[in-house]
Amino acid sequence: AQTVTQSQPEMSVQEAETVTLSCTYDTSESDYYLFWYKQPPSRQMILVIRQEAYKQQNATENRFSVNFQKAAKSFSLKISDSQLGDAAMYFCAYKGGGSNYKLTFGKGTLLTVNP
Amino acid sequence: NAGVTQTPEFQVLKTGQSMTLQCAQDMNHEYMSWYRQDPGMGLRLIHYSVGAGITDQGEVPNGYNVSRSTTEDFPLRLLSAAPSQTSVYFCASRTQGGSNQPQHFGDGTRLSIL
């Protein structure tokens, strides 16, 4: 079974600084997808960024980017120019390829942004 | 666009009571699922469905039943609520097309069992 590990229960960053959230996963599959979801205090689950395992290029969405290291099974999220609105719980998630739709989540990292 | 709608938003039950959490989506998504979120545990899959009439168990199915009579609706039933089922419940849906398509989540139902 696939597992997703987020080793940092909590992180903090100063406004306008950069922070990196870690995620590692375990799988025997070669085709899979990785996601970062953000959950603010409103409790909504918001997709931040996604990465296809077959793509070598790291995904980027505005201030959010990933460092995808397939051999190391690592998928970290970098938030640049952190804003107060980035404060939230961040979840890393894994989905197998093909018709496998199930998401496996890590336990989350609580990010605090200090003004 | 409504997306994924969950009702109720909050609910308090007594041990042994039954209840149905409602989930509806208006995106014609084939795949729907239920997760529970507990402190320090992340989201764990309870049940899922790949289409009307088809359901299957996830990681933590005990104590919960589901059915999928229509594409739009995927209710989650607690037949005899237990304090261990106190949690926040999320319903999610996604299209079958495109393996990289994300799941769309409802806003969650906070359930307390006394």
mmCIF file of C-alpha atoms in Angstrom:
data_model
loop_
_atom_site.group_PDB
_atom_site.id
_atom_site.type_symbol
_atom_site.label_atom_id
_atom_site.label_comp_id
_atom_site.label_asym_id
_atom_site.label_seq_id
_atom_site.Cartn_x
_atom_site.Cartn_y
_atom_site.Cartn_z
ATOM 1 C CA ALA A 1 0.000 0.000 0.000
ATOM 2 C CA GLN A 2 1.108 3.505 -0.715
ATOM 3 C CA THR A 3 2.065 5.762 2.167
ATOM 4 C CA VAL A 4 2.642 9.497 2.314
ATOM 5 C CA THR A 5 4.788 11.047 5.023
ATOM 6 C CA GLN A 6 4.949 14.691 5.988
ATOM 7 C CA SER A 7 7.682 14.932 8.594
ATOM 8 C CA GLN A 8 7.009 18.517 9.653
ATOM 9 C CA PRO A 9 3.852 18.835 11.771
ATOM 10 C CA GLU A 10 4.340 22.607 11.966
ATOM 11 C CA MET A 11 6.344 25.226 10.106
ATOM 12 C CA SER A 12 6.537 28.990 10.332
ATOM 13 C CA VAL A 13 7.776 31.650 7.925
ATOM 14 C CA GLN A 14 8.098 35.394 7.909
ATOM 15 C CA GLU A 15 5.925 37.300 5.496
ATOM 16 C CA ALA A 16 7.683 37.749 2.110
ATOM 17 C CA GLU A 17 10.145 34.936 2.872
ATOM 18 C CA THR A 18 10.347 31.479 1.294
ATOM 19 C CA VAL A 19 9.407 28.221 2.971
ATOM 20 C CA THR A 20 9.649 24.595 1.874
ATOM 21 C CA LEU A 21 7.309 21.869 3.067
ATOM 22 C CA SER A 22 8.522 18.299 2.847
ATOM 23 C CA CYS A 23 6.714 15.214 1.611
ATOM 24 C CA THR A 24 7.952 11.712 0.923
ATOM 25 C CA TYR A 25 5.983 8.764 -0.341
ATOM 26 C CA ASP A 26 6.351 5.065 -0.811
ATOM 27 C CA THR A 27 5.058 3.248 -3.873
ATOM 28 C CA SER A 28 5.950 0.427 -6.209
ATOM 29 C CA GLU A 29 4.058 2.000 -9.096
ATOM 30 C CA SER A 30 5.761 3.844 -11.927
ATOM 31 C CA ASP A 31 2.692 5.825 -13.004
ATOM 32 C CA TYR A 32 1.197 8.096 -10.373
ATOM 33 C CA TYR A 33 0.259 11.642 -9.514
ATOM 34 C CA LEU A 34 1.084 13.888 -6.605
ATOM 35 C CA PHE A 35 -0.861 16.812 -5.240
ATOM 36 C CA TRP A 36 -0.562 19.513 -2.616
ATOM 37 C CA TYR A 37 -3.812 20.669 -1.021
ATOM 38 C CA LYS A 38 -4.242 23.687 1.218
ATOM 39 C CA GLN A 39 -6.796 23.764 4.039
ATOM 40 C CA PRO A 40 -7.286 27.211 5.580
ATOM 41 C CA PRO A 41 -9.262 27.729 8.788
ATOM 42 C CA SER A 42 -12.420 27.795 6.658
ATOM 43 C CA ARG A 43 -11.849 24.037 6.311
ATOM 44 C CA GLN A 44 -12.081 24.011 2.517
ATOM 45 C CA MET A 45 -9.675 21.722 0.675
ATOM 46 C CA ILE A 46 -8.054 23.747 -2.076
ATOM 47 C CA LEU A 47 -5.782 22.272 -4.727
ATOM 48 C CA VAL A 48 -2.472 24.125 -4.800
ATOM 49 C CA ILE A 49 -0.415 22.229 -7.339
ATOM 50 C CA ARG A 50 -0.158 18.835 -9.061
ATOM 51 C CA GLN A 51 2.675 16.799 -10.553
ATOM 52 C CA GLU A 52 2.586 13.890 -12.949
ATOM 53 C CA ALA A 53 5.283 11.330 -12.173
ATOM 54 C CA TYR A 54 6.145 10.892 -15.854
ATOM 55 C CA LYS A 55 7.034 14.568 -16.178
ATOM 56 C CA GLN A 56 10.599 15.497 -15.342
ATOM 57 C CA GLN A 57 9.841 19.200 -15.171
ATOM 58 C CA ASN A 58 8.795 20.465 -11.767
ATOM 59 C CA ALA A 59 5.305 21.963 -11.623
ATOM 60 C CA THR A 60 4.907 25.674 -10.899
ATOM 61 C CA GLU A 61 1.821 27.729 -10.076
ATOM 62 C CA ASN A 62 2.652 31.395 -9.475
ATOM 63 C CA ARG A 63 4.411 31.542 -6.072
ATOM 64 C CA PHE A 64 4.092 27.805 -5.527
ATOM 65 C CA SER A 65 6.530 25.301 -6.978
ATOM 66 C CA VAL A 66 7.542 21.731 -6.278
ATOM 67 C CA ASN A 67 10.814 19.878 -6.142
ATOM 68 C CA PHE A 68 9.950 16.431 -7.439
ATOM 69 C CA GLN A 69 12.686 13.866 -6.940
ATOM 70 C CA LYS A 70 11.276 10.624 -8.338
ATOM 71 C CA ALA A 71 14.190 8.386 -7.431
ATOM 72 C CA ALA A 72 14.146 9.656 -3.860
ATOM 73 C CA LYS A 73 10.319 9.599 -3.767
ATOM 74 C CA SER A 74 10.278 13.149 -2.545
ATOM 75 C CA PHE A 75 7.776 15.890 -3.400
ATOM 76 C CA SER A 76 8.411 19.131 -1.541
ATOM 77 C CA LEU A 77 6.413 22.340 -1.881
ATOM 78 C CA LYS A 78 8.139 25.710 -2.026
ATOM 79 C CA ILE A 79 6.167 28.845 -1.279
ATOM 80 C CA SER A 80 7.918 32.034 -2.352
ATOM 81 C CA ASP A 81 7.102 35.550 -1.141
ATOM 82 C CA SER A 82 4.892 34.122 1.603
ATOM 83 C CA GLN A 83 1.685 35.994 2.329
ATOM 84 C CA LEU A 84 -0.538 36.040 5.383
ATOM 85 C CA GLY A 85 -3.203 34.261 3.356
ATOM 86 C CA ASP A 86 -0.873 31.298 2.891
ATOM 87 C CA ALA A 87 -1.349 30.340 6.530
ATOM 88 C CA ALA A 88 -3.097 26.985 6.489
ATOM 89 C CA MET A 89 -2.709 23.250 6.864
ATOM 90 C CA TYR A 90 -1.008 21.764 3.822
ATOM 91 C CA PHE A 91 -1.562 18.172 2.769
ATOM 92 C CA CYS A 92 0.500 16.138 0.363
ATOM 93 C CA ALA A 93 -1.495 13.493 -1.513
ATOM 94 C CA TYR A 94 -0.738 10.548 -3.803
ATOM 95 C CA LYS A 95 -2.890 9.012 -6.517
ATOM 96 C CA GLY A 96 -2.017 5.926 -8.500
ATOM 97 C CA GLY A 97 -2.216 5.906 -12.260
ATOM 98 C CA GLY A 98 -4.842 4.552 -14.610
ATOM 99 C CA SER A 99 -8.313 3.990 -13.207
ATOM 100 C CA ASN A 100 -7.148 4.227 -9.598
ATOM 101 C CA TYR A 101 -8.885 7.310 -8.241
ATOM 102 C CA LYS A 102 -8.116 6.938 -4.554
ATOM 103 C CA LEU A 103 -6.112 9.658 -2.843
ATOM 104 C CA THR A 104 -3.735 8.835 -0.023
ATOM 105 C CA PHE A 105 -2.977 11.817 2.195
ATOM 106 C CA GLY A 106 -0.144 12.706 4.495
ATOM 107 C CA LYS A 107 -0.938 13.921 7.999
ATOM 108 C CA GLY A 108 -0.421 17.552 7.097
ATOM 109 C CA THR A 109 1.870 20.453 7.929
ATOM 110 C CA LEU A 110 0.472 23.501 9.700
ATOM 111 C CA LEU A 111 2.042 26.622 8.214
ATOM 112 C CA THR A 112 2.073 29.856 10.186
ATOM 113 C CA VAL A 113 2.974 33.121 8.453
ATOM 114 C CA ASN A 114 4.338 35.803 10.756
ATOM 115 C CA PRO A 115 3.876 39.482 9.825
ATOM 116 C CA ASN B 1 -21.363 26.796 -9.757
ATOM 117 C CA ALA B 2 -22.301 24.753 -6.690
ATOM 118 C CA GLY B 3 -19.619 22.070 -7.098
ATOM 119 C CA VAL B 4 -19.781 19.591 -4.213
ATOM 120 C CA THR B 5 -22.432 20.352 -1.601
ATOM 121 C CA GLN B 6 -22.472 18.728 1.808
ATOM 122 C CA THR B 7 -25.233 18.940 4.379
ATOM 123 C CA PRO B 8 -25.450 19.486 7.251
ATOM 124 C CA GLU B 9 -22.492 21.680 8.124
ATOM 125 C CA PHE B 10 -22.580 20.703 11.795
ATOM 126 C CA GLN B 11 -24.343 17.932 13.682
ATOM 127 C CA VAL B 12 -24.367 16.621 17.238
ATOM 128 C CA LEU B 13 -25.624 13.100 17.853
ATOM 129 C CA LYS B 14 -26.026 10.853 20.827
ATOM 130 C CA THR B 15 -24.375 7.462 20.907
ATOM 131 C CA GLY B 16 -26.539 4.913 19.110
ATOM 132 C CA GLN B 17 -28.404 7.393 16.935
ATOM 133 C CA SER B 18 -28.441 7.030 13.196
ATOM 134 C CA MET B 19 -27.791 9.735 10.672
ATOM 135 C CA THR B 20 -27.169 10.326 6.975
ATOM 136 C CA LEU B 21 -24.631 12.851 5.741
ATOM 137 C CA GLN B 22 -25.642 14.175 2.365
ATOM 138 C CA CYS B 23 -23.338 14.853 -0.562
ATOM 139 C CA ALA B 24 -24.360 16.102 -3.987
ATOM 140 C CA GLN B 25 -22.326 17.261 -6.971
ATOM 141 C CA ASP B 26 -23.494 19.002 -10.114
ATOM 142 C CA MET B 27 -20.429 18.395 -12.285
ATOM 143 C CA ASN B 28 -21.527 15.000 -13.639
ATOM 144 C CA HIS B 29 -18.507 13.407 -12.003
ATOM 145 C CA GLU B 30 -18.372 9.627 -12.042
ATOM 146 C CA TYR B 31 -16.111 9.212 -9.039
ATOM 147 C CA MET B 32 -17.213 10.208 -5.544
ATOM 148 C CA SER B 33 -15.711 9.473 -2.174
ATOM 149 C CA TRP B 34 -16.005 10.095 1.543
ATOM 150 C CA TYR B 35 -13.111 10.934 3.851
ATOM 151 C CA ARG B 36 -12.868 11.564 7.533
ATOM 152 C CA GLN B 37 -10.365 13.998 8.993
ATOM 153 C CA ASP B 38 -9.111 13.547 12.523
ATOM 154 C CA PRO B 39 -6.447 15.617 14.308
ATOM 155 C CA GLY B 40 -2.970 14.384 13.461
ATOM 156 C CA MET B 41 -4.318 11.767 11.034
ATOM 157 C CA GLY B 42 -4.837 13.610 7.771
ATOM 158 C CA LEU B 43 -7.741 12.503 5.585
ATOM 159 C CA ARG B 44 -8.627 8.833 5.441
ATOM 160 C CA LEU B 45 -10.833 7.233 2.821
ATOM 161 C CA ILE B 46 -14.057 5.676 4.113
ATOM 162 C CA HIS B 47 -15.947 4.584 0.988
ATOM 163 C CA TYR B 48 -15.884 5.455 -2.677
ATOM 164 C CA SER B 49 -17.904 4.981 -5.835
ATOM 165 C CA VAL B 50 -16.826 4.910 -9.475
ATOM 166 C CA GLY B 51 -20.355 5.321 -10.779
ATOM 167 C CA ALA B 52 -24.037 4.861 -10.057
ATOM 168 C CA GLY B 53 -24.701 1.474 -8.509
ATOM 169 C CA ILE B 54 -21.029 0.812 -7.711
ATOM 170 C CA THR B 55 -19.462 1.332 -4.294
ATOM 171 C CA ASP B 56 -16.393 0.005 -2.546
ATOM 172 C CA GLN B 57 -14.643 0.225 0.795
ATOM 173 C CA GLY B 58 -11.748 2.504 1.544
ATOM 174 C CA GLU B 59 -9.284 2.487 4.403
ATOM 175 C CA VAL B 60 -11.716 2.932 7.341
ATOM 176 C CA PRO B 61 -15.163 1.632 6.290
ATOM 177 C CA ASN B 62 -16.394 0.082 9.545
ATOM 178 C CA GLY B 63 -19.508 1.718 10.969
ATOM 179 C CA TYR B 64 -20.452 3.412 7.709
ATOM 180 C CA ASN B 65 -22.688 2.509 4.775
ATOM 181 C CA VAL B 66 -22.998 4.176 1.398
ATOM 182 C CA SER B 67 -25.122 3.862 -1.713
ATOM 183 C CA ARG B 68 -24.993 5.489 -5.135
ATOM 184 C CA SER B 69 -28.382 5.422 -6.797
ATOM 185 C CA THR B 70 -27.683 8.479 -8.967
ATOM 186 C CA THR B 71 -24.575 10.098 -10.416
ATOM 187 C CA GLU B 72 -25.213 13.263 -8.395
ATOM 188 C CA ASP B 73 -25.706 11.911 -4.866
ATOM 189 C CA PHE B 74 -23.525 9.870 -2.545
ATOM 190 C CA PRO B 75 -24.924 9.763 1.007
ATOM 191 C CA LEU B 76 -22.964 8.401 3.958
ATOM 192 C CA ARG B 77 -24.939 6.595 6.651
ATOM 193 C CA LEU B 78 -24.033 6.022 10.266
ATOM 194 C CA LEU B 79 -26.368 3.284 11.491
ATOM 195 C CA SER B 80 -25.424 3.452 15.188
ATOM 196 C CA ALA B 81 -23.185 6.405 15.974
ATOM 197 C CA ALA B 82 -20.210 5.907 18.281
ATOM 198 C CA PRO B 83 -17.972 8.527 19.952
ATOM 199 C CA SER B 84 -15.078 7.249 17.799
ATOM 200 C CA GLN B 85 -16.927 8.594 14.775
ATOM 201 C CA THR B 86 -16.587 12.162 15.993
ATOM 202 C CA SER B 87 -14.749 13.770 13.109
ATOM 203 C CA VAL B 88 -14.940 16.123 10.171
ATOM 204 C CA TYR B 89 -16.285 14.394 7.078
ATOM 205 C CA PHE B 90 -15.444 15.434 3.545
ATOM 206 C CA CYS B 91 -17.100 14.362 0.349
ATOM 207 C CA ALA B 92 -15.151 14.637 -2.890
ATOM 208 C CA SER B 93 -15.773 14.023 -6.568
ATOM 209 C CA ARG B 94 -13.787 13.929 -9.780
ATOM 210 C CA THR B 95 -14.208 13.108 -13.391
ATOM 211 C CA GLN B 96 -12.947 9.783 -14.707
ATOM 212 C CA GLY B 97 -11.301 11.494 -17.636
ATOM 213 C CA GLY B 98 -7.638 12.462 -17.260
ATOM 214 C CA SER B 99 -5.620 10.779 -14.534
ATOM 215 C CA ASN B 100 -4.198 14.094 -13.363
ATOM 216 C CA GLN B 101 -7.590 15.615 -12.669
ATOM 217 C CA PRO B 102 -7.914 16.669 -9.033
ATOM 218 C CA GLN B 103 -10.688 15.814 -6.669
ATOM 219 C CA HIS B 104 -13.150 18.560 -5.786
ATOM 220 C CA PHE B 105 -14.049 18.694 -2.119
ATOM 221 C CA GLY B 106 -17.143 19.831 -0.289
ATOM 222 C CA ASP B 107 -16.850 22.152 2.678
ATOM 223 C CA GLY B 108 -17.101 19.322 5.197
ATOM 224 C CA THR B 109 -19.502 18.224 7.917
ATOM 225 C CA ARG B 110 -18.367 18.512 11.538
ATOM 226 C CA LEU B 111 -19.942 15.645 13.449
ATOM 227 C CA SER B 112 -19.837 15.218 17.223
ATOM 228 C CA ILE B 113 -21.031 12.043 18.923
ATOM 229 C CA LEU B 114 -21.779 12.390 22.630
#
